[in-house]
PDB file of C-alpha atoms and ligand atoms in Angstrom:
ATOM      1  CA  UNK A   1     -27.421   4.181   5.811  1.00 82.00           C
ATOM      2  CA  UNK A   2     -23.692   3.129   6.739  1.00 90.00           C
ATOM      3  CA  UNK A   3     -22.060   6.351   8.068  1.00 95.00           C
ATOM      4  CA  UNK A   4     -18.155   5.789   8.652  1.00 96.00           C
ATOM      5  CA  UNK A   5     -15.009   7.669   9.001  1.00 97.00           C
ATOM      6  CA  UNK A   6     -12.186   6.502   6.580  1.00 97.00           C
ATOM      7  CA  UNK A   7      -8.367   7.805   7.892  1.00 97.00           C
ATOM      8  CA  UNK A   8      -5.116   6.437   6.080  1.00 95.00           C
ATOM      9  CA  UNK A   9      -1.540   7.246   7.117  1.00 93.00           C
ATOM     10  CA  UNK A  10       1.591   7.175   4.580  1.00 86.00           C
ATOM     11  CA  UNK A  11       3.745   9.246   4.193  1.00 83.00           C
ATOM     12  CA  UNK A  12       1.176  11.855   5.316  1.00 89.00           C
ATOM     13  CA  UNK A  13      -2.432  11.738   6.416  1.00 95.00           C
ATOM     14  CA  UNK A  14      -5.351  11.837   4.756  1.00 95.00           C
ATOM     15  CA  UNK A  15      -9.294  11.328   6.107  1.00 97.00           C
ATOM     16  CA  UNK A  16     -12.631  11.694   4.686  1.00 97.00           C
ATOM     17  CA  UNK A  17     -16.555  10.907   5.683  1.00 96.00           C
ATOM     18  CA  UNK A  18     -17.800   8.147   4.056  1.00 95.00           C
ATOM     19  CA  UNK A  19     -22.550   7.491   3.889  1.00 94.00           C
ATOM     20  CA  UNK A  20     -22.597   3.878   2.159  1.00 88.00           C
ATOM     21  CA  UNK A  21     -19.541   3.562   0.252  1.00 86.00           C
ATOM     22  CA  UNK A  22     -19.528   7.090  -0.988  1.00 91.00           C
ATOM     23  CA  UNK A  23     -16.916  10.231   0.226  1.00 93.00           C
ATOM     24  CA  UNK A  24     -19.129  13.014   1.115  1.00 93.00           C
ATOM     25  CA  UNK A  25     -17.801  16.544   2.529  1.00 89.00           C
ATOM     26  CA  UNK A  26     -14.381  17.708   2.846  1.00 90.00           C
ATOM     27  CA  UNK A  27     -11.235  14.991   2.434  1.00 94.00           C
ATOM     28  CA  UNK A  28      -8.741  16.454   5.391  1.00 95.00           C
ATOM     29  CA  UNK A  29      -5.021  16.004   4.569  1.00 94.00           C
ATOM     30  CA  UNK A  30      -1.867  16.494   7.583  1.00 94.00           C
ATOM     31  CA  UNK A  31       0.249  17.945   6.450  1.00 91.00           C
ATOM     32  CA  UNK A  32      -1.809  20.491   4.706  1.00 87.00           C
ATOM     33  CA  UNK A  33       0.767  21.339   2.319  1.00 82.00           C
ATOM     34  CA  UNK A  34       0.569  17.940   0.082  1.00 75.00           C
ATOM     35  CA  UNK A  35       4.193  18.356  -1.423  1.00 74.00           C
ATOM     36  CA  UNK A  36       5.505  17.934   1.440  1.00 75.00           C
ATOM     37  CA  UNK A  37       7.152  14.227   1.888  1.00 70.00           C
ATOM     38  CA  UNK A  38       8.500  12.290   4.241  1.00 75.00           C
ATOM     39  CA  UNK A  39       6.035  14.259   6.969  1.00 83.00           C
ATOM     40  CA  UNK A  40       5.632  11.874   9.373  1.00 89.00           C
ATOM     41  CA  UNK A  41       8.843   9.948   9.608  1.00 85.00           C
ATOM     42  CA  UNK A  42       9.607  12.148  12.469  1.00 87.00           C
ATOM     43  CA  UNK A  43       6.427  12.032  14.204  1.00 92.00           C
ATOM     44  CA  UNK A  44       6.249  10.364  17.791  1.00 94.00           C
ATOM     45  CA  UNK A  45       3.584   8.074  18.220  1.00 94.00           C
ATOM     46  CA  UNK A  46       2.023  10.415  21.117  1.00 95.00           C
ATOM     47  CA  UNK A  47       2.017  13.201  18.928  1.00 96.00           C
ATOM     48  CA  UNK A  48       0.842  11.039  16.110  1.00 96.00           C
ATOM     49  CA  UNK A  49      -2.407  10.040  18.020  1.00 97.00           C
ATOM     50  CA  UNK A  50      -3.218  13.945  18.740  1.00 97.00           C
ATOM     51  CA  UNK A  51      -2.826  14.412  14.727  1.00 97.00           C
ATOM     52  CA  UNK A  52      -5.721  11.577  14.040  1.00 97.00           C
ATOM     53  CA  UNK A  53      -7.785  12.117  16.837  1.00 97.00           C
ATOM     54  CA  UNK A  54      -8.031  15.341  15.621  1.00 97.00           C
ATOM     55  CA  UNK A  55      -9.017  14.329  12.204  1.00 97.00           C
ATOM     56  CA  UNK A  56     -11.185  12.009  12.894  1.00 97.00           C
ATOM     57  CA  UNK A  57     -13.092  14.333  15.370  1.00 97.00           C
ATOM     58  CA  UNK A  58     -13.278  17.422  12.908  1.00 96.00           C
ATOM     59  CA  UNK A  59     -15.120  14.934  10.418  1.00 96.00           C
ATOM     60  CA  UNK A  60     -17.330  13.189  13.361  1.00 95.00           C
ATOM     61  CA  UNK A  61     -18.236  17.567  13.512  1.00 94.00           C
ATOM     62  CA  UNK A  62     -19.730  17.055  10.668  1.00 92.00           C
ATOM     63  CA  UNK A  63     -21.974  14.285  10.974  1.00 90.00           C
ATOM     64  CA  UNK A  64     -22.055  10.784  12.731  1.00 87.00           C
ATOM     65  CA  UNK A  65     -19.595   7.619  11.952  1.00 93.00           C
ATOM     66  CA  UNK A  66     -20.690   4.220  12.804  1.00 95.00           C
ATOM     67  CA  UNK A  67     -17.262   3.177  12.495  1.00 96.00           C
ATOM     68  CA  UNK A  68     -13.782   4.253  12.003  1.00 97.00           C
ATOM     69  CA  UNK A  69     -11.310   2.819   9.945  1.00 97.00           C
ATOM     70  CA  UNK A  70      -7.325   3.357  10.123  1.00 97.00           C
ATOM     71  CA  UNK A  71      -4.986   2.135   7.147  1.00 96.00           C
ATOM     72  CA  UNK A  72      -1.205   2.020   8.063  1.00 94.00           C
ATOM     73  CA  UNK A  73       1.430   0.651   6.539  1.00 89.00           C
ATOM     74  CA  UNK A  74       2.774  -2.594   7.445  1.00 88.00           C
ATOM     75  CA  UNK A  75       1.767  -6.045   9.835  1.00 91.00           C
ATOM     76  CA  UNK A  76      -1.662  -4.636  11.194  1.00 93.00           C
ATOM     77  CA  UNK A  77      -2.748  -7.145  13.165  1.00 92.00           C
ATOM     78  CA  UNK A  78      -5.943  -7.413  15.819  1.00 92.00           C
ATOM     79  CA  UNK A  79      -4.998  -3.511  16.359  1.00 94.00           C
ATOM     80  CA  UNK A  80      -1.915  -3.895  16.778  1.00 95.00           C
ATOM     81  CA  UNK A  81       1.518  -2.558  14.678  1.00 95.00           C
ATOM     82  CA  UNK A  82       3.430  -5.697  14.716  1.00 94.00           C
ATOM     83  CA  UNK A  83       5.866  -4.189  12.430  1.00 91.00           C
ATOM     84  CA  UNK A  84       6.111  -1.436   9.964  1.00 89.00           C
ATOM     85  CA  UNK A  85       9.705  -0.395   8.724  1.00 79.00           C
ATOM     86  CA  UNK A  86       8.539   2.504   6.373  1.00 79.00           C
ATOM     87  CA  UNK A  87       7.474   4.052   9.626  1.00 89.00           C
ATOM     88  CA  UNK A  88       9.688   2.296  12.351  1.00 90.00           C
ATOM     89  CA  UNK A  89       8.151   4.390  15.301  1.00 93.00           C
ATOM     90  CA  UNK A  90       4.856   3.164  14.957  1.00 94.00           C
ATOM     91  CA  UNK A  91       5.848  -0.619  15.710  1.00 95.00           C
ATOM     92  CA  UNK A  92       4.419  -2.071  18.789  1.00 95.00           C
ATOM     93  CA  UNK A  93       1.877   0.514  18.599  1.00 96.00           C
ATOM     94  CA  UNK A  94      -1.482  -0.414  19.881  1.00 97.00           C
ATOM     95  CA  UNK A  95      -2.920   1.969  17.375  1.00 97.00           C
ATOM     96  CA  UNK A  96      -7.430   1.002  17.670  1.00 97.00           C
ATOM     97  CA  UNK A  97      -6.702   0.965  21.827  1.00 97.00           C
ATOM     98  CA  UNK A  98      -4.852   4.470  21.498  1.00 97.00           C
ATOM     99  CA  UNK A  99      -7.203   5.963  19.509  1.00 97.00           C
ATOM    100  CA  UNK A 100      -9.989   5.058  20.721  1.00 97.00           C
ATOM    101  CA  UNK A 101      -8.909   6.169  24.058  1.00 97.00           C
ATOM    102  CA  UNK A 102      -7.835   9.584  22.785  1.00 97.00           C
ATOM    103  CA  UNK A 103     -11.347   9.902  20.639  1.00 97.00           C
ATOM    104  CA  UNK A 104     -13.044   9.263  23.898  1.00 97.00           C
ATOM    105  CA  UNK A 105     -11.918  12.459  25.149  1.00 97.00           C
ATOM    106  CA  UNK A 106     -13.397  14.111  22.344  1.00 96.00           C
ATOM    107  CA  UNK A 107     -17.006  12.289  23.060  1.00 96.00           C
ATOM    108  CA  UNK A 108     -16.640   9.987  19.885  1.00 96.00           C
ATOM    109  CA  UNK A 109     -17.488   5.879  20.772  1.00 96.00           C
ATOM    110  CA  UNK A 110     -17.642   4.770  17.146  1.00 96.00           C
ATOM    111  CA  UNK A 111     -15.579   1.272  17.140  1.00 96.00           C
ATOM    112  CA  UNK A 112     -11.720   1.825  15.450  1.00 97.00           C
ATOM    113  CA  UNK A 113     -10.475  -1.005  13.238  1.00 96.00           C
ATOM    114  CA  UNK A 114      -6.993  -0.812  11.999  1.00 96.00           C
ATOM    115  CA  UNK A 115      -6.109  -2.549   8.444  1.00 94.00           C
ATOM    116  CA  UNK A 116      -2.732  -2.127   6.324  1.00 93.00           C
ATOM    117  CA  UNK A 117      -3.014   0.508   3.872  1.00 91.00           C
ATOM    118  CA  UNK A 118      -2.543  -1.695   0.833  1.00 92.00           C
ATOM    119  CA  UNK A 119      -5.539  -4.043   2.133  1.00 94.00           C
ATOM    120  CA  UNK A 120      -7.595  -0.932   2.480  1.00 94.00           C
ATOM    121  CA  UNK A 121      -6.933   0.137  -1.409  1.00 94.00           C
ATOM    122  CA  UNK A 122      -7.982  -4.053  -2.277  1.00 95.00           C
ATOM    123  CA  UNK A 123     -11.155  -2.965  -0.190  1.00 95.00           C
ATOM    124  CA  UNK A 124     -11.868   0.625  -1.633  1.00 94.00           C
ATOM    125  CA  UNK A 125     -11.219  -1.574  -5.457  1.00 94.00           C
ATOM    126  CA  UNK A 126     -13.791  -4.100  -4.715  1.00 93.00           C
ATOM    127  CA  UNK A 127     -16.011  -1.591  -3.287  1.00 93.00           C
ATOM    128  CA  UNK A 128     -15.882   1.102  -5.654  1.00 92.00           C
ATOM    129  CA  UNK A 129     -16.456  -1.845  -8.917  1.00 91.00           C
ATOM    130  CA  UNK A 130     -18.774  -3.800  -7.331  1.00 89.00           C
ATOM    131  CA  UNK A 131     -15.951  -6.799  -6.955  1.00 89.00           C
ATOM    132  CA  UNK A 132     -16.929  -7.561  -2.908  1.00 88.00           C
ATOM    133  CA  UNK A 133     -17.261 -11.171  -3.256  1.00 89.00           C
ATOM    134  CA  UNK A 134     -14.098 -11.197  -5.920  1.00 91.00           C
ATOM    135  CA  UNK A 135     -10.818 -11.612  -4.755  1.00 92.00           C
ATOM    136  CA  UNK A 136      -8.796  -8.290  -5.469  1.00 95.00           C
ATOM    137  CA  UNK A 137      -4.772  -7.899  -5.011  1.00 96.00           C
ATOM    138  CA  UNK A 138      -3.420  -4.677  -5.422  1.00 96.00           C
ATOM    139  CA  UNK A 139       0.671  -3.753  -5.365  1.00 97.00           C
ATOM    140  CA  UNK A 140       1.186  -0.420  -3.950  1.00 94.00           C
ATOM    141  CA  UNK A 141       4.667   0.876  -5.241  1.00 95.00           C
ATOM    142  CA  UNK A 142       6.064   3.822  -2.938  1.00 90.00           C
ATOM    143  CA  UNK A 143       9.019   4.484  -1.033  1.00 86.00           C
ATOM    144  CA  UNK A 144       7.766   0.683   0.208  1.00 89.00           C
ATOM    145  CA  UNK A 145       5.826  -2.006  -1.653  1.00 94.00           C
ATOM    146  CA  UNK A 146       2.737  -3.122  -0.248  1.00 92.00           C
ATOM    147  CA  UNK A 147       0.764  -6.032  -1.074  1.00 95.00           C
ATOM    148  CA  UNK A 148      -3.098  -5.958   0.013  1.00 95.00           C
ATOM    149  CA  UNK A 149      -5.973  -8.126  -0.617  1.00 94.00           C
ATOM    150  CA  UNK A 150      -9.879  -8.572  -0.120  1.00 93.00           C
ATOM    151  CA  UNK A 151     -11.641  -9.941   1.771  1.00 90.00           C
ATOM    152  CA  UNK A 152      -9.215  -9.730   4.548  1.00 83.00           C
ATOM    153  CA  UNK A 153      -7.729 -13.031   5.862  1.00 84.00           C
ATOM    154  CA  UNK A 154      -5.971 -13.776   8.263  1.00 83.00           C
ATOM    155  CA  UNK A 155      -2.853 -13.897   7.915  1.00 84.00           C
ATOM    156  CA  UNK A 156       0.975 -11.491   7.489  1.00 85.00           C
ATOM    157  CA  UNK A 157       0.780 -10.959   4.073  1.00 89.00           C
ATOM    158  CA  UNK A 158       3.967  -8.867   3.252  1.00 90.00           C
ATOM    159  CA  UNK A 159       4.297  -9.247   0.020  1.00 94.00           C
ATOM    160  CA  UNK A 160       6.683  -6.443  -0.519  1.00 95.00           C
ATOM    161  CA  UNK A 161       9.245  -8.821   1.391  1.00 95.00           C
ATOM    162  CA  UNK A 162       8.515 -12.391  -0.937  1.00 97.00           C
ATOM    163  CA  UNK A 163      12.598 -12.750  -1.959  1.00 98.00           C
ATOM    164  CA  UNK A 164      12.767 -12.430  -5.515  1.00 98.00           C
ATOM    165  CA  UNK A 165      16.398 -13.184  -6.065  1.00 98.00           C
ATOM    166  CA  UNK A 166      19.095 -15.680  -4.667  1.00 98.00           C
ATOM    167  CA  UNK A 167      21.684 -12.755  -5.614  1.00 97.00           C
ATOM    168  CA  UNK A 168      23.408 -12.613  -1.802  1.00 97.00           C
ATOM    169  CA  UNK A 169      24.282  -9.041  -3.055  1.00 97.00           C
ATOM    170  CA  UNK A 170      20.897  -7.914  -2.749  1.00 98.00           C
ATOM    171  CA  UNK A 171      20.427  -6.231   0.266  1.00 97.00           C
ATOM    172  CA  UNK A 172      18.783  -2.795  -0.169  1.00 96.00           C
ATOM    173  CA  UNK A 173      15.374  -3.744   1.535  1.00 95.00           C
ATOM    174  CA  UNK A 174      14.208  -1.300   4.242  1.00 87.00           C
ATOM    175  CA  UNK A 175      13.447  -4.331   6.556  1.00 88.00           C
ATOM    176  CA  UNK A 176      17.002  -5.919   6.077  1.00 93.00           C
ATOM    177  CA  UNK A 177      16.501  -8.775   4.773  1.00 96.00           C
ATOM    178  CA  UNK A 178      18.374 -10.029   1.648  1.00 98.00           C
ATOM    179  CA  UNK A 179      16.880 -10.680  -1.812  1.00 98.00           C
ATOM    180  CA  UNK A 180      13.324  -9.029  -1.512  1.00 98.00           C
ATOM    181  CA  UNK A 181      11.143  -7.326  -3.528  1.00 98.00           C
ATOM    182  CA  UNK A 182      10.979  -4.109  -2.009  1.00 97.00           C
ATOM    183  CA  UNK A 183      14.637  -4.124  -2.052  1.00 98.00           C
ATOM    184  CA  UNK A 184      14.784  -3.623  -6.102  1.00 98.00           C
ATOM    185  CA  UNK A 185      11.855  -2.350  -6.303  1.00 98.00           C
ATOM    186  CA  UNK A 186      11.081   0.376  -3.769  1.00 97.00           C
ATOM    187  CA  UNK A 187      12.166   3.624  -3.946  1.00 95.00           C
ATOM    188  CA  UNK A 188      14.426   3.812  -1.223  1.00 93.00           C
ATOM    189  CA  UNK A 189      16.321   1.008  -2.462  1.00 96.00           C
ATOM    190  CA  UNK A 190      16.674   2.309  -5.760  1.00 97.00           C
ATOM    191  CA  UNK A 191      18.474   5.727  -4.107  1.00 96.00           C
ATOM    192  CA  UNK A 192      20.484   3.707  -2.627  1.00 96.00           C
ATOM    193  CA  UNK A 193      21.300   1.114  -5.326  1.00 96.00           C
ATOM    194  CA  UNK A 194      22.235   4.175  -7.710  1.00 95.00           C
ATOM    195  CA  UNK A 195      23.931   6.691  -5.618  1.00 91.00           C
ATOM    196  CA  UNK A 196      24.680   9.037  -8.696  1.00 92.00           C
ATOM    197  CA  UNK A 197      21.331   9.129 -10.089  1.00 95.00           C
ATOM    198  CA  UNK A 198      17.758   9.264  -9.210  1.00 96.00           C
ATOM    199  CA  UNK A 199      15.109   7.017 -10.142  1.00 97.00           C
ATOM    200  CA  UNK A 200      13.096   8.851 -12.106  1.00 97.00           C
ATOM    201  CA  UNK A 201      16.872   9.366 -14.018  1.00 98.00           C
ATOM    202  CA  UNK A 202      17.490   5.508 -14.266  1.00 98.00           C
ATOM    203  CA  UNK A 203      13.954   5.175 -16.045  1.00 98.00           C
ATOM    204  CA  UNK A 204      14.522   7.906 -18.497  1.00 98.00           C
ATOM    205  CA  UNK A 205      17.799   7.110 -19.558  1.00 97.00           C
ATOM    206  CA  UNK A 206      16.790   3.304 -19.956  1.00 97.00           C
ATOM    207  CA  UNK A 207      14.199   4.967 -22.537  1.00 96.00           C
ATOM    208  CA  UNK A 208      17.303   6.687 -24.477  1.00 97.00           C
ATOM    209  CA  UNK A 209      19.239   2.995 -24.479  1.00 96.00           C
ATOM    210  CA  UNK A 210      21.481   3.266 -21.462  1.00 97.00           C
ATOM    211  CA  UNK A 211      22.672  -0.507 -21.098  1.00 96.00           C
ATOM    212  CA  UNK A 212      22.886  -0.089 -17.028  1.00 95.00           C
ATOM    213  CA  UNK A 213      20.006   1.308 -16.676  1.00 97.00           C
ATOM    214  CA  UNK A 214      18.090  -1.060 -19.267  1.00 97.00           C
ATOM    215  CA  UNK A 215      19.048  -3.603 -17.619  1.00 98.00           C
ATOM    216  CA  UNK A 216      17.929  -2.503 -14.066  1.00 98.00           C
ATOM    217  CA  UNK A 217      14.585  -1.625 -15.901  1.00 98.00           C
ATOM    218  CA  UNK A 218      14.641  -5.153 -16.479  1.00 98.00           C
ATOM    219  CA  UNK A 219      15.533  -5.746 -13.147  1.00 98.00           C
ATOM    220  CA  UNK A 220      13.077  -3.834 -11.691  1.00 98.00           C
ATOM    221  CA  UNK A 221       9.496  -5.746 -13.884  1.00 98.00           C
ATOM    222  CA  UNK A 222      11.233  -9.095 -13.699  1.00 98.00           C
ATOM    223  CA  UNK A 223      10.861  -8.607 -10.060  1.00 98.00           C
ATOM    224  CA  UNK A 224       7.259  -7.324  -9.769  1.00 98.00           C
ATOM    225  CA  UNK A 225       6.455 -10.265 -12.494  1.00 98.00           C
ATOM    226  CA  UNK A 226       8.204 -12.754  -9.632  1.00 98.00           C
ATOM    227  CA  UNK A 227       6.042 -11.600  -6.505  1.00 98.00           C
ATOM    228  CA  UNK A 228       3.254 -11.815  -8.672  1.00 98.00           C
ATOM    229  CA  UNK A 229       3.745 -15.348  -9.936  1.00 98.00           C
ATOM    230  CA  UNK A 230       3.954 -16.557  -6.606  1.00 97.00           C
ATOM    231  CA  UNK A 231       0.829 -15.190  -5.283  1.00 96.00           C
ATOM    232  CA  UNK A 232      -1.198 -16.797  -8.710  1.00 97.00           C
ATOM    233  CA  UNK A 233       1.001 -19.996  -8.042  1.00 97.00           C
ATOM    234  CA  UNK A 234      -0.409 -19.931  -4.469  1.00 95.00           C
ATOM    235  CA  UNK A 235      -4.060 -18.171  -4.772  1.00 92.00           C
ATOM    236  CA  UNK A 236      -4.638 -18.578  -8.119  1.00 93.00           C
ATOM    237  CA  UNK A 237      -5.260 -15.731 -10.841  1.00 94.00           C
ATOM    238  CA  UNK A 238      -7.376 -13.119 -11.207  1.00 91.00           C
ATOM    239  CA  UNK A 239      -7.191  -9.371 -10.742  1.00 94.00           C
ATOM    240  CA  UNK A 240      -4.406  -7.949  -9.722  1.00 97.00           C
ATOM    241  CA  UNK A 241      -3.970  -3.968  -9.525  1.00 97.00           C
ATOM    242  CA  UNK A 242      -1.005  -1.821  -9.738  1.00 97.00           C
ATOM    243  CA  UNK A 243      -0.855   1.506  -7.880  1.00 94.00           C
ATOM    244  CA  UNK A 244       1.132   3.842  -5.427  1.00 90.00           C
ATOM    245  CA  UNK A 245       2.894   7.047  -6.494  1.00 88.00           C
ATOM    246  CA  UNK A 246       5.574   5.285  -8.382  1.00 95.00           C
ATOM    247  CA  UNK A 247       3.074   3.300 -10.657  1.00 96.00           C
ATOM    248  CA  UNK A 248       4.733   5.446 -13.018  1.00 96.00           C
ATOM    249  CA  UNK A 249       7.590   3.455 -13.696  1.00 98.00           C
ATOM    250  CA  UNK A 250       5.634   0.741 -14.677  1.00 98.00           C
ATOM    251  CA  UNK A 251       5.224  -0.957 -18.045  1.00 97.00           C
ATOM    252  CA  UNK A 252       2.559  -3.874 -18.495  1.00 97.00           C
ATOM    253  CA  UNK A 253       3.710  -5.084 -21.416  1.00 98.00           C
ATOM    254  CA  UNK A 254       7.346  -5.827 -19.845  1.00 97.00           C
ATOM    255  CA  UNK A 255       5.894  -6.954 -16.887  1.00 98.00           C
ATOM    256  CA  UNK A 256       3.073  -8.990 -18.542  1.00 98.00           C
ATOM    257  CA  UNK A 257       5.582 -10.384 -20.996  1.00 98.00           C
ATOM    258  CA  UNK A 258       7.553 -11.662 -17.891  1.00 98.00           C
ATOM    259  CA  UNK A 259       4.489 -13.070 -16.017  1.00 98.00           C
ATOM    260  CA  UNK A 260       4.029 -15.123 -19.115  1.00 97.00           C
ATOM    261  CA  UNK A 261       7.246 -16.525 -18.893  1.00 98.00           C
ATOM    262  CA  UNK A 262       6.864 -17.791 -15.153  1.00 98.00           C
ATOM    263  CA  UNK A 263       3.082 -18.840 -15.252  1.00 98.00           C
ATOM    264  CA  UNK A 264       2.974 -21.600 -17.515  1.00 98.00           C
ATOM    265  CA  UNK A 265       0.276 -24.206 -16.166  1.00 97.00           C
ATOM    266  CA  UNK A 266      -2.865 -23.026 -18.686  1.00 96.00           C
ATOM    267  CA  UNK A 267      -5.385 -22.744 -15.263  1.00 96.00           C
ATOM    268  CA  UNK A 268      -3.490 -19.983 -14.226  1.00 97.00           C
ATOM    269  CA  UNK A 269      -3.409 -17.832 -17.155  1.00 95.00           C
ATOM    270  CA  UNK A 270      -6.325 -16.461 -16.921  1.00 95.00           C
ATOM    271  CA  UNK A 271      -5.113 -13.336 -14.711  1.00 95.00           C
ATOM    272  CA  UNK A 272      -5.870  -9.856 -15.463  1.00 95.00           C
ATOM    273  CA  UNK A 273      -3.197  -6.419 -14.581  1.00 97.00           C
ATOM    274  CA  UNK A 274      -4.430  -2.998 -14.419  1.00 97.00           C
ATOM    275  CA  UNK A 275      -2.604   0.175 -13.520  1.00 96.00           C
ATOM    276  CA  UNK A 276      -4.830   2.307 -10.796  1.00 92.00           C
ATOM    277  CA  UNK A 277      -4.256   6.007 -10.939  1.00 85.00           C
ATOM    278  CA  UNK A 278      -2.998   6.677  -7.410  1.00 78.00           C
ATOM    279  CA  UNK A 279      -6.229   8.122  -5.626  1.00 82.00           C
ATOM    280  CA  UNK A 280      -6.819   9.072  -2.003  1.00 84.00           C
ATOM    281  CA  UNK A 281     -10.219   8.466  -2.279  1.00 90.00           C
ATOM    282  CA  UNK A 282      -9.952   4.854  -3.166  1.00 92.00           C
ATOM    283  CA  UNK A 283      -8.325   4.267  -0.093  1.00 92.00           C
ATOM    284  CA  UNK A 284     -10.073   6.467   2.389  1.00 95.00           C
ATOM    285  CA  UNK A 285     -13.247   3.966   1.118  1.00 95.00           C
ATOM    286  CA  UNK A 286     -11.485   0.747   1.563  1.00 95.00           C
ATOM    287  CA  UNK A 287     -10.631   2.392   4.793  1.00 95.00           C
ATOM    288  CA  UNK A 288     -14.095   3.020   5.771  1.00 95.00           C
ATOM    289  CA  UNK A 289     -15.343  -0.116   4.446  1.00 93.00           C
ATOM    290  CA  UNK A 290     -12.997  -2.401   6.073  1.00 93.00           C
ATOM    291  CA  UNK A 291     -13.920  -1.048   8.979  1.00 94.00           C
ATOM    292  CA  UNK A 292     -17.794  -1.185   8.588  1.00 92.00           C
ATOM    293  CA  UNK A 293     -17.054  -4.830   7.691  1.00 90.00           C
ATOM    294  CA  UNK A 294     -15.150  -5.604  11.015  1.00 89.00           C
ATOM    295  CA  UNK A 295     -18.318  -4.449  12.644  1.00 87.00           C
ATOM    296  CA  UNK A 296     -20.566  -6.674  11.147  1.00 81.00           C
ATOM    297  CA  UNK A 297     -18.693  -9.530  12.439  1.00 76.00           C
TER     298      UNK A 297
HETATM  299 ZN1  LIG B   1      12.212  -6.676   3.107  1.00 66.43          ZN
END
């Protein structure tokens, strides 16, 4: 039996024990209250490798881990935060050397691999449907959009930045740069796109006819449907997955009815879209798996 320790950091923390594939015991979440947002924006990375080590060592308590895996947002690479502008703090971090330093201390050995969290929900997919030798692409849709696949490759893979539009006036990214997905699409962006209304205000009055806000609804699948095209113009089709807490504002049949319009050569038609309910546990898998994977290599 695999034993391994699955931790992924949002916008808060959550980690869980993982025997072959399966969560077993108590899932631990940091902050414990769970409505609270925006938690660890504020966090110092010193301070943020107490919090996990922490974790990680009140689940190793409970039984042993043969690896552990970290998802974080943004370019994870070789244990490293190259970049991550959802959480800007973290970048540079050397977050497998850190922690496996700090878990040390605590008499845990276990090997840390560190994935991006979108990767780790591809993983947790493929795992929990049987799909490890498929290709899987999921679309996380937060504050951020993430783009994650399995198997890993090598690679940067931020597909929440593809540009989507030549419109020079789009520039409400997080990362800066002009025209991208996550820059119509992300939450964040949206806020700041409409200053006198909130999203979840833009979608509902698009439902009673409101011509601006119809036509940012538009907006808003036509650019999802973009991203998308690309990736099945350069990987092919196949599954792709939809999930993240703001998976709510989306509408297949707009998006699929855009898709259609950009994928036109018949060998790539055959893709599939499914909307994920936004799980931890999915996640805290992939997490585990991923990193149970980078062992075996
Ligand atoms: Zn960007």
């Amino acid at each position: 039996m695999t034993t391994a320790i699955g931790v992924v950091v949002t916008e808060r923390i959550v980690a869980g024990r993982l025997e072959d594939k399966h969560l077993t015991g108590t899932v631990l979440h940091y902050p414990e209250d769970r409505a609270e947002l925006d938690a660890l924006s504020a966090v110092p990375v010193s301070e943020l490798v107490e919090i996990l080590a922490n974790l990680i060592a009140s689940l190793a308590a409970q039984g042993p881990a043969d690896a552990i895996g970290v998802a974080v947002p943004g370019i994870i690479r070789h244990g490293i935060v190259e970049d991550s502008p959802n959480l800007p703090q973290i970048k540079g971090m050397r977050i497998a050397e850190d922690l496996t330093r700090a878990l040390k201390e605590r008499g845990i050995t276990a090997p840390v691999h560190a994935a991006n969290d979108a990767d780790a929900i591809a993983a947790g997919v493929a795992a929990t449907r049987g799909q490890l030798d498929k290709l899987v692409r999921v679309w996380t849709i937060g504050n951020g959009i993430g783009y994650g696949r399995w198997p890993y490759v090598e690679g940067v893979w931020e597909g929440g930045h593809v540009t989507v539009t030549l419109d020079p006036k789009e520039r409400y990214c997080g990362c800066g740069g002009v025209g991208h997905l996550e820059g119509i699409v992300g939450y964040r962006a949206m806020r700041m796109r409409f200053l006198d209304m909130e999203p979840e205000e833009v979608f509902a009055q698009a439902k009673k006819g409101d011509g601006r806000c119809r036509e940012f609804v538009d907006l808003w699948h036509r650019a999802l449907a973009a991203a998308t095209a690309s990736f099945i113009h350069l990987a092919g089709p196949g599954r792709f997955y939809f999930t993240g807490h703001n998976v709510r504002f989306l509408e297949l049949p707009l998006l699929r009815g855009h898709l259609d319009s950009m994928v036109r050569m018949s060998p790539l038609q055959s893709f599939s879209l499914e909307i994920l309910p936004s799980d931890d546990e999915t996640q805290l898998i992939g997490a585990g798996v991923s990193a149970v994977r980078a062992m075996a290599q």
